[in-house]
Amino acid sequence: MVINDVVTLLKETLPRAVALEMALADDLWFVSANSTQLSQVLMNLGVNGRDAMPRGGRLCISARNVTVSEALAKSNPGARSGPHVLITVMDTGSGIPPELINRIFDPFFTIKVAGKGTGLGLSTAMGIMKGHGGFLQVQSEAGRGTEFSLYFPAVLTEAEGVVSTGVTDLPRGHGETVLVIDDGPAVRAVVHALLKAHGYNSLMAADGPSGLVLFREHQSIVKAVITDMMMPGIQGAGGYSRIVGHQARLPRGGEEWSGQ
Ligand SMILES: Nc1ncnc2c1ncn2[C@@H]1O[C@H](COP(=O)(O)OP(=O)(O)OP(=O)(O)O)[C@@H](O)[C@H]1O
Ligand SMILES: [Mg+2]
């Protein structure tokens, strides 16, 4: 999970005087997020918190499920009401004076000494949250600390009995088969649920070599392959060319994945 990775990274950058706490609720809903961007946002918030606590303090990252009310959605442009995963990053640092709080999201706004901050962290975070259909809020009290709240729309499966993500105009499938190769069980579960909810069948493989086996067995019906660029036993681009190469040489042929 991205939050755990970021916490591991942050631990290395935090001075001893800053205690890092994590509070993740069990059964967090799934969010559809770009993990690189999510870690970028969390790292910036974590580093901002650290910089606001030169004499130490507490940095707490938490995540829980929440339902965003109509009123809250209305007060945040682009936000939707309904189920969200809320990630908060809280510090007990200097806080942000009220006269500056409306400016912190502006590009290039920084009060860090020249060369230390570009002032792009929060404006980038804002852009990334909007790109995910979510939003971001800040609460701060000078001298006491700051809390940033990131709201990500939850992706809920039909099985959970909760209505969809609000994205209603995606083209639906008609039982086409999609091969999914991913080593993350959670990724496979959510992709499977999403594909099913949108009218597709799916075949799941946990690594490159078994993905190739499945592909060979079902190549006449596999219409698309979804995989990661980095997978055990396969490098994405190479694996892709092997599938394409394999298909070009139908009905037989194609190399085996080396398992490297
Ligand atoms: N947790 C915080 N506590 C106190 N002030 C903060 C906090 N987070 C942000 N700020 C203020 O908002 C400003 C802008 O933050 P932002 O992350 O956009 O830029 P930066 O941290 O200065 O530079 P960069 O992130 O590009 O390295 C900071 O310079 C700081 O003054
Ligand atoms: Mg920053």
PDB file of C-alpha atoms and ligand atoms in Angstrom, residues 44-45 48-49 52 91 94-96 104 109-112 116-123 146 148, ligand 1:
ATOM      1  CA  ASN A  44       5.319  16.743   0.041  1.00  0.00           C
ATOM      2  CA  LEU A  45       2.851  16.988   2.914  1.00  0.00           C
ATOM      3  CA  ASN A  48       6.194  20.253   4.770  1.00  0.00           C
ATOM      4  CA  GLY A  49       5.196  18.954   8.204  1.00  0.00           C
ATOM      5  CA  ALA A  52       7.327  23.143  10.180  1.00  0.00           C
ATOM      6  CA  ASP A  91       1.720  17.926  12.272  1.00  0.00           C
ATOM      7  CA  SER A  94       4.424  26.141  13.488  1.00  0.00           C
ATOM      8  CA  GLY A  95       1.021  26.281  11.846  1.00  0.00           C
ATOM      9  CA  ILE A  96       0.127  28.654   9.046  1.00  0.00           C
ATOM     10  CA  ILE A 104      -0.180  28.332   0.205  1.00  0.00           C
ATOM     11  CA  PHE A 109       4.357  30.434  -2.946  1.00  0.00           C
ATOM     12  CA  THR A 110       6.971  29.480  -0.379  1.00  0.00           C
ATOM     13  CA  ILE A 111       8.313  30.965   2.803  1.00  0.00           C
ATOM     14  CA  LYS A 112      11.254  28.625   2.787  1.00  0.00           C
ATOM     15  CA  LYS A 116      15.034  25.056  -0.077  1.00  0.00           C
ATOM     16  CA  GLY A 117      11.529  25.032  -1.467  1.00  0.00           C
ATOM     17  CA  THR A 118      10.130  25.780  -4.892  1.00  0.00           C
ATOM     18  CA  GLY A 119       6.640  26.438  -3.585  1.00  0.00           C
ATOM     19  CA  LEU A 120       5.244  23.989  -6.083  1.00  0.00           C
ATOM     20  CA  GLY A 121       4.451  21.162  -3.648  1.00  0.00           C
ATOM     21  CA  LEU A 122       0.951  22.210  -2.666  1.00  0.00           C
ATOM     22  CA  SER A 123      -0.137  23.527  -6.049  1.00  0.00           C
ATOM     23  CA  THR A 146      -1.578  21.905  10.634  1.00  0.00           C
ATOM     24  CA  PHE A 148      -4.180  18.512   5.470  1.00  0.00           C
TER      25      PHE A 148
HETATM   26  N1  LIG B   1       2.477  21.733   7.451  1.00  0.00           N
HETATM   27  C1  LIG B   1       2.800  23.017   7.280  1.00  0.00           C
HETATM   28  N2  LIG B   1       3.041  23.812   8.342  1.00  0.00           N
HETATM   29  C2  LIG B   1       3.371  25.116   8.172  1.00  0.00           C
HETATM   30  N3  LIG B   1       3.467  25.731   6.971  1.00  0.00           N
HETATM   31  C3  LIG B   1       3.223  24.986   5.880  1.00  0.00           C
HETATM   32  C4  LIG B   1       2.878  23.595   5.965  1.00  0.00           C
HETATM   33  N4  LIG B   1       2.679  23.127   4.710  1.00  0.00           N
HETATM   34  C5  LIG B   1       2.923  24.167   3.881  1.00  0.00           C
HETATM   35  N5  LIG B   1       3.238  25.273   4.571  1.00  0.00           N
HETATM   36  C6  LIG B   1       3.547  26.596   3.999  1.00  0.00           C
HETATM   37  O1  LIG B   1       3.109  26.616   2.644  1.00  0.00           O
HETATM   38  C7  LIG B   1       4.205  26.929   1.778  1.00  0.00           C
HETATM   39  C8  LIG B   1       3.997  26.243   0.451  1.00  0.00           C
HETATM   40  O2  LIG B   1       4.139  24.830   0.563  1.00  0.00           O
HETATM   41  P1  LIG B   1       4.550  23.998  -0.721  1.00  0.00           P
HETATM   42  O3  LIG B   1       4.650  22.570  -0.350  1.00  0.00           O
HETATM   43  O4  LIG B   1       3.645  24.379  -1.844  1.00  0.00           O
HETATM   44  O5  LIG B   1       5.965  24.595  -1.081  1.00  0.00           O
HETATM   45  P2  LIG B   1       7.355  24.401  -0.340  1.00  0.00           P
HETATM   46  O6  LIG B   1       7.265  23.286   0.637  1.00  0.00           O
HETATM   47  O7  LIG B   1       7.747  25.744   0.184  1.00  0.00           O
HETATM   48  O8  LIG B   1       8.304  24.009  -1.533  1.00  0.00           O
HETATM   49  P3  LIG B   1       8.345  22.572  -2.275  1.00  0.00           P
HETATM   50  O9  LIG B   1       7.199  21.763  -1.765  1.00  0.00           O
HETATM   51  O10 LIG B   1       8.206  22.915  -3.702  1.00  0.00           O
HETATM   52  O11 LIG B   1       9.667  22.019  -1.910  1.00  0.00           O
HETATM   53  C9  LIG B   1       5.436  26.516   2.546  1.00  0.00           C
HETATM   54  O12 LIG B   1       6.582  27.250   2.150  1.00  0.00           O
HETATM   55  C10 LIG B   1       5.037  26.848   3.978  1.00  0.00           C
HETATM   56  O13 LIG B   1       5.204  28.208   4.239  1.00  0.00           O
END
